[in-house]
Amino acid sequence: MSEQAQILFASKDNCCFFKLHGELRYTNATGMDDLIERLFSKPVSCQQVIIDLNEATFIDSTYVGLLASLARYCQQQQLPKPTLFSTQSEVNELLYSLCLDQAFQIVEQSTSPAAELSSVMPGHYSEQQQGEMILRAHQALIDLNYKNKAEFQPLVDLLAQQLK
């Protein structure tokens, strides 16, 4: 039985806190993509970014790519590396295998949010917009590490061709 994905968010004292819950798949990634775009399309009020994956039961490459793009935004804004909390061994194995430890401070322990979290609703994307989101996410994975390029370049090339 699949567990419903949920994205929770809070911004307090210049800290942006994301809590991701359940099965994180490209089919439910539009809310996260919208939130990242909104947060970083203007001067950033986040001086620190924290992501809690302790309740994530599954994460696909599109979601990992969205996390990579979030780390890239932080780097571009000259912010500290985002902190990512995860006690899920399968999730951690994926994060390390895709080199997210280069872009995040990964902490394998529980969290307790210091702020009240609000639920982020999914965005309404057309098929074209969803394809563009998947392409951007996988491009962010490729940009993160050369090893990822070998794994995801064929998918990126195929998506880019289909989206023309």
PDB file of C-alpha atoms in Angstrom:
ATOM      1  CA  MET A   1       0.000   0.000   0.000  1.00  0.00           C
ATOM      2  CA  SER A   2       1.477   3.355  -0.989  1.00  0.00           C
ATOM      3  CA  GLU A   3       1.720   6.074   1.599  1.00  0.00           C
ATOM      4  CA  GLN A   4       0.347   9.487   0.609  1.00  0.00           C
ATOM      5  CA  ALA A   5       3.071  12.061   0.053  1.00  0.00           C
ATOM      6  CA  GLN A   6       2.889  15.212   2.105  1.00  0.00           C
ATOM      7  CA  ILE A   7       5.004  18.343   1.938  1.00  0.00           C
ATOM      8  CA  LEU A   8       5.098  20.582   4.998  1.00  0.00           C
ATOM      9  CA  PHE A   9       6.889  23.908   5.164  1.00  0.00           C
ATOM     10  CA  ALA A  10       7.673  26.666   7.637  1.00  0.00           C
ATOM     11  CA  SER A  11       9.797  29.777   7.515  1.00  0.00           C
ATOM     12  CA  LYS A  12      10.870  31.231  10.845  1.00  0.00           C
ATOM     13  CA  ASP A  13      13.778  33.491  11.782  1.00  0.00           C
ATOM     14  CA  ASN A  14      15.235  33.275   8.238  1.00  0.00           C
ATOM     15  CA  CYS A  15      15.238  29.468   8.391  1.00  0.00           C
ATOM     16  CA  CYS A  16      13.227  27.505   5.815  1.00  0.00           C
ATOM     17  CA  PHE A  17      12.147  24.107   7.085  1.00  0.00           C
ATOM     18  CA  PHE A  18      10.805  21.397   4.749  1.00  0.00           C
ATOM     19  CA  LYS A  19       9.311  18.158   6.075  1.00  0.00           C
ATOM     20  CA  LEU A  20       8.659  15.527   3.408  1.00  0.00           C
ATOM     21  CA  HIS A  21       6.486  12.564   4.297  1.00  0.00           C
ATOM     22  CA  GLY A  22       5.453   9.345   2.543  1.00  0.00           C
ATOM     23  CA  GLU A  23       6.251   8.181  -0.990  1.00  0.00           C
ATOM     24  CA  LEU A  24       7.955  11.039  -2.826  1.00  0.00           C
ATOM     25  CA  ARG A  25       7.454  10.456  -6.544  1.00  0.00           C
ATOM     26  CA  TYR A  26       7.469  12.635  -9.643  1.00  0.00           C
ATOM     27  CA  THR A  27       3.679  12.269  -9.741  1.00  0.00           C
ATOM     28  CA  ASN A  28       3.400  14.268  -6.499  1.00  0.00           C
ATOM     29  CA  ALA A  29       6.412  16.572  -6.881  1.00  0.00           C
ATOM     30  CA  THR A  30       4.662  19.647  -8.312  1.00  0.00           C
ATOM     31  CA  GLY A  31       4.033  21.221  -4.899  1.00  0.00           C
ATOM     32  CA  MET A  32       7.709  20.923  -3.980  1.00  0.00           C
ATOM     33  CA  ASP A  33       8.779  22.282  -7.367  1.00  0.00           C
ATOM     34  CA  ASP A  34       6.400  25.259  -7.011  1.00  0.00           C
ATOM     35  CA  LEU A  35       7.627  25.995  -3.498  1.00  0.00           C
ATOM     36  CA  ILE A  36      11.299  25.911  -4.503  1.00  0.00           C
ATOM     37  CA  GLU A  37      10.615  28.188  -7.489  1.00  0.00           C
ATOM     38  CA  ARG A  38       8.634  30.655  -5.348  1.00  0.00           C
ATOM     39  CA  LEU A  39      11.244  30.758  -2.598  1.00  0.00           C
ATOM     40  CA  PHE A  40      14.208  31.334  -4.879  1.00  0.00           C
ATOM     41  CA  SER A  41      12.711  33.428  -7.681  1.00  0.00           C
ATOM     42  CA  LYS A  42      13.139  36.586  -5.589  1.00  0.00           C
ATOM     43  CA  PRO A  43      15.755  37.655  -3.047  1.00  0.00           C
ATOM     44  CA  VAL A  44      15.861  34.846  -0.550  1.00  0.00           C
ATOM     45  CA  SER A  45      14.555  35.281   2.969  1.00  0.00           C
ATOM     46  CA  CYS A  46      15.988  31.852   3.849  1.00  0.00           C
ATOM     47  CA  GLN A  47      19.440  32.109   5.362  1.00  0.00           C
ATOM     48  CA  GLN A  48      19.386  28.450   6.349  1.00  0.00           C
ATOM     49  CA  VAL A  49      17.562  25.503   4.752  1.00  0.00           C
ATOM     50  CA  ILE A  50      16.621  22.340   6.646  1.00  0.00           C
ATOM     51  CA  ILE A  51      14.967  19.310   5.054  1.00  0.00           C
ATOM     52  CA  ASP A  52      13.495  16.530   7.172  1.00  0.00           C
ATOM     53  CA  LEU A  53      13.153  13.199   5.348  1.00  0.00           C
ATOM     54  CA  ASN A  54      12.668  11.105   8.502  1.00  0.00           C
ATOM     55  CA  GLU A  55       9.110  10.211   7.480  1.00  0.00           C
ATOM     56  CA  ALA A  56       9.855   9.669   3.786  1.00  0.00           C
ATOM     57  CA  THR A  57       9.291   6.017   2.917  1.00  0.00           C
ATOM     58  CA  PHE A  58      10.413   6.256  -0.727  1.00  0.00           C
ATOM     59  CA  ILE A  59      12.064   8.911  -2.862  1.00  0.00           C
ATOM     60  CA  ASP A  60      12.494   8.801  -6.640  1.00  0.00           C
ATOM     61  CA  SER A  61      15.166  10.444  -8.774  1.00  0.00           C
ATOM     62  CA  THR A  62      12.933  13.413  -9.651  1.00  0.00           C
ATOM     63  CA  TYR A  63      12.544  14.295  -5.965  1.00  0.00           C
ATOM     64  CA  VAL A  64      16.274  13.793  -5.376  1.00  0.00           C
ATOM     65  CA  GLY A  65      16.846  16.152  -8.318  1.00  0.00           C
ATOM     66  CA  LEU A  66      14.538  18.733  -6.732  1.00  0.00           C
ATOM     67  CA  LEU A  67      16.619  18.471  -3.558  1.00  0.00           C
ATOM     68  CA  ALA A  68      19.775  18.935  -5.654  1.00  0.00           C
ATOM     69  CA  SER A  69      18.262  22.044  -7.255  1.00  0.00           C
ATOM     70  CA  LEU A  70      17.429  23.377  -3.791  1.00  0.00           C
ATOM     71  CA  ALA A  71      21.071  22.886  -2.775  1.00  0.00           C
ATOM     72  CA  ARG A  72      22.190  24.636  -5.977  1.00  0.00           C
ATOM     73  CA  TYR A  73      19.984  27.639  -5.185  1.00  0.00           C
ATOM     74  CA  CYS A  74      21.545  27.822  -1.726  1.00  0.00           C
ATOM     75  CA  GLN A  75      25.011  27.707  -3.251  1.00  0.00           C
ATOM     76  CA  GLN A  76      24.127  30.441  -5.768  1.00  0.00           C
ATOM     77  CA  GLN A  77      22.833  32.623  -2.918  1.00  0.00           C
ATOM     78  CA  GLN A  78      26.054  31.904  -0.979  1.00  0.00           C
ATOM     79  CA  LEU A  79      24.101  30.300   1.839  1.00  0.00           C
ATOM     80  CA  PRO A  80      25.467  27.477   3.982  1.00  0.00           C
ATOM     81  CA  LYS A  81      24.952  23.916   2.783  1.00  0.00           C
ATOM     82  CA  PRO A  82      21.382  22.844   3.533  1.00  0.00           C
ATOM     83  CA  THR A  83      20.975  20.343   6.348  1.00  0.00           C
ATOM     84  CA  LEU A  84      19.127  17.151   5.505  1.00  0.00           C
ATOM     85  CA  PHE A  85      17.836  14.887   8.285  1.00  0.00           C
ATOM     86  CA  SER A  86      17.094  11.255   7.494  1.00  0.00           C
ATOM     87  CA  THR A  87      17.006   8.122   9.607  1.00  0.00           C
ATOM     88  CA  GLN A  88      15.630   5.975   6.745  1.00  0.00           C
ATOM     89  CA  SER A  89      18.387   3.597   5.632  1.00  0.00           C
ATOM     90  CA  GLU A  90      17.024   3.048   2.092  1.00  0.00           C
ATOM     91  CA  VAL A  91      16.577   6.787   1.555  1.00  0.00           C
ATOM     92  CA  ASN A  92      20.064   7.481   2.901  1.00  0.00           C
ATOM     93  CA  GLU A  93      21.584   4.835   0.636  1.00  0.00           C
ATOM     94  CA  LEU A  94      20.005   6.564  -2.369  1.00  0.00           C
ATOM     95  CA  LEU A  95      21.121  10.037  -1.232  1.00  0.00           C
ATOM     96  CA  TYR A  96      24.731   8.892  -0.818  1.00  0.00           C
ATOM     97  CA  SER A  97      24.726   6.908  -4.074  1.00  0.00           C
ATOM     98  CA  LEU A  98      23.629  10.059  -5.957  1.00  0.00           C
ATOM     99  CA  CYS A  99      26.292  12.157  -4.170  1.00  0.00           C
ATOM    100  CA  LEU A 100      23.896  14.401  -2.243  1.00  0.00           C
ATOM    101  CA  ASP A 101      26.365  14.333   0.630  1.00  0.00           C
ATOM    102  CA  GLN A 102      28.456  16.727  -1.513  1.00  0.00           C
ATOM    103  CA  ALA A 103      25.665  19.313  -1.532  1.00  0.00           C
ATOM    104  CA  PHE A 104      24.028  18.715   1.865  1.00  0.00           C
ATOM    105  CA  GLN A 105      25.033  18.249   5.442  1.00  0.00           C
ATOM    106  CA  ILE A 106      23.312  14.871   5.990  1.00  0.00           C
ATOM    107  CA  VAL A 107      22.404  14.140   9.606  1.00  0.00           C
ATOM    108  CA  GLU A 108      21.092  10.694  10.489  1.00  0.00           C
ATOM    109  CA  GLN A 109      18.925  11.597  13.479  1.00  0.00           C
ATOM    110  CA  SER A 110      15.371  12.600  14.386  1.00  0.00           C
ATOM    111  CA  THR A 111      14.102  16.163  14.404  1.00  0.00           C
ATOM    112  CA  SER A 112      11.489  18.195  16.160  1.00  0.00           C
ATOM    113  CA  PRO A 113      10.412  21.280  14.214  1.00  0.00           C
ATOM    114  CA  ALA A 114      10.726  24.616  15.986  1.00  0.00           C
ATOM    115  CA  ALA A 115       7.850  26.107  14.018  1.00  0.00           C
ATOM    116  CA  GLU A 116       4.313  25.238  13.029  1.00  0.00           C
ATOM    117  CA  LEU A 117       4.351  23.656   9.587  1.00  0.00           C
ATOM    118  CA  SER A 118       1.891  24.398   6.790  1.00  0.00           C
ATOM    119  CA  SER A 119       0.855  21.857   4.191  1.00  0.00           C
ATOM    120  CA  VAL A 120       1.977  22.604   0.631  1.00  0.00           C
ATOM    121  CA  MET A 121      -0.652  21.824  -1.970  1.00  0.00           C
ATOM    122  CA  PRO A 122       0.328  20.202  -5.287  1.00  0.00           C
ATOM    123  CA  GLY A 123       0.626  22.498  -8.271  1.00  0.00           C
ATOM    124  CA  HIS A 124      -1.567  21.937 -11.310  1.00  0.00           C
ATOM    125  CA  TYR A 125       0.916  21.190 -14.080  1.00  0.00           C
ATOM    126  CA  SER A 126       0.179  20.354 -17.677  1.00  0.00           C
ATOM    127  CA  GLU A 127       1.904  17.293 -19.098  1.00  0.00           C
ATOM    128  CA  GLN A 128       4.450  19.652 -20.711  1.00  0.00           C
ATOM    129  CA  GLN A 129       5.125  21.457 -17.410  1.00  0.00           C
ATOM    130  CA  GLN A 130       5.516  18.168 -15.560  1.00  0.00           C
ATOM    131  CA  GLY A 131       7.986  16.971 -18.212  1.00  0.00           C
ATOM    132  CA  GLU A 132       9.951  20.214 -17.843  1.00  0.00           C
ATOM    133  CA  MET A 133      10.054  19.758 -14.045  1.00  0.00           C
ATOM    134  CA  ILE A 134      11.361  16.183 -14.435  1.00  0.00           C
ATOM    135  CA  LEU A 135      13.964  17.417 -16.940  1.00  0.00           C
ATOM    136  CA  ARG A 136      15.136  20.250 -14.610  1.00  0.00           C
ATOM    137  CA  ALA A 137      15.344  17.861 -11.652  1.00  0.00           C
ATOM    138  CA  HIS A 138      17.456  15.329 -13.532  1.00  0.00           C
ATOM    139  CA  GLN A 139      19.661  18.067 -14.981  1.00  0.00           C
ATOM    140  CA  ALA A 140      20.324  19.198 -11.378  1.00  0.00           C
ATOM    141  CA  LEU A 141      21.403  15.627 -10.534  1.00  0.00           C
ATOM    142  CA  ILE A 142      23.763  15.600 -13.508  1.00  0.00           C
ATOM    143  CA  ASP A 143      25.199  18.988 -12.508  1.00  0.00           C
ATOM    144  CA  LEU A 144      25.836  17.681  -8.990  1.00  0.00           C
ATOM    145  CA  ASN A 145      28.295  14.949  -9.911  1.00  0.00           C
ATOM    146  CA  TYR A 146      29.962  13.424 -12.963  1.00  0.00           C
ATOM    147  CA  LYS A 147      28.898   9.902 -11.880  1.00  0.00           C
ATOM    148  CA  ASN A 148      25.269  10.991 -12.102  1.00  0.00           C
ATOM    149  CA  LYS A 149      25.844  12.193 -15.663  1.00  0.00           C
ATOM    150  CA  ALA A 150      26.502   8.651 -16.880  1.00  0.00           C
ATOM    151  CA  GLU A 151      23.356   7.418 -15.155  1.00  0.00           C
ATOM    152  CA  PHE A 152      20.900  10.181 -16.099  1.00  0.00           C
ATOM    153  CA  GLN A 153      22.154  11.757 -19.353  1.00  0.00           C
ATOM    154  CA  PRO A 154      20.194   9.312 -21.573  1.00  0.00           C
ATOM    155  CA  LEU A 155      16.976  10.196 -19.716  1.00  0.00           C
ATOM    156  CA  VAL A 156      17.715  13.932 -19.918  1.00  0.00           C
ATOM    157  CA  ASP A 157      18.410  13.658 -23.652  1.00  0.00           C
ATOM    158  CA  LEU A 158      15.192  11.692 -24.241  1.00  0.00           C
ATOM    159  CA  LEU A 159      13.082  14.135 -22.179  1.00  0.00           C
ATOM    160  CA  ALA A 160      14.617  17.149 -23.912  1.00  0.00           C
ATOM    161  CA  GLN A 161      13.838  15.599 -27.313  1.00  0.00           C
ATOM    162  CA  GLN A 162      10.243  14.772 -26.319  1.00  0.00           C
ATOM    163  CA  LEU A 163       9.595  18.237 -24.899  1.00  0.00           C
ATOM    164  CA  LYS A 164      10.625  20.055 -28.106  1.00  0.00           C
TER     165      LYS A 164
END
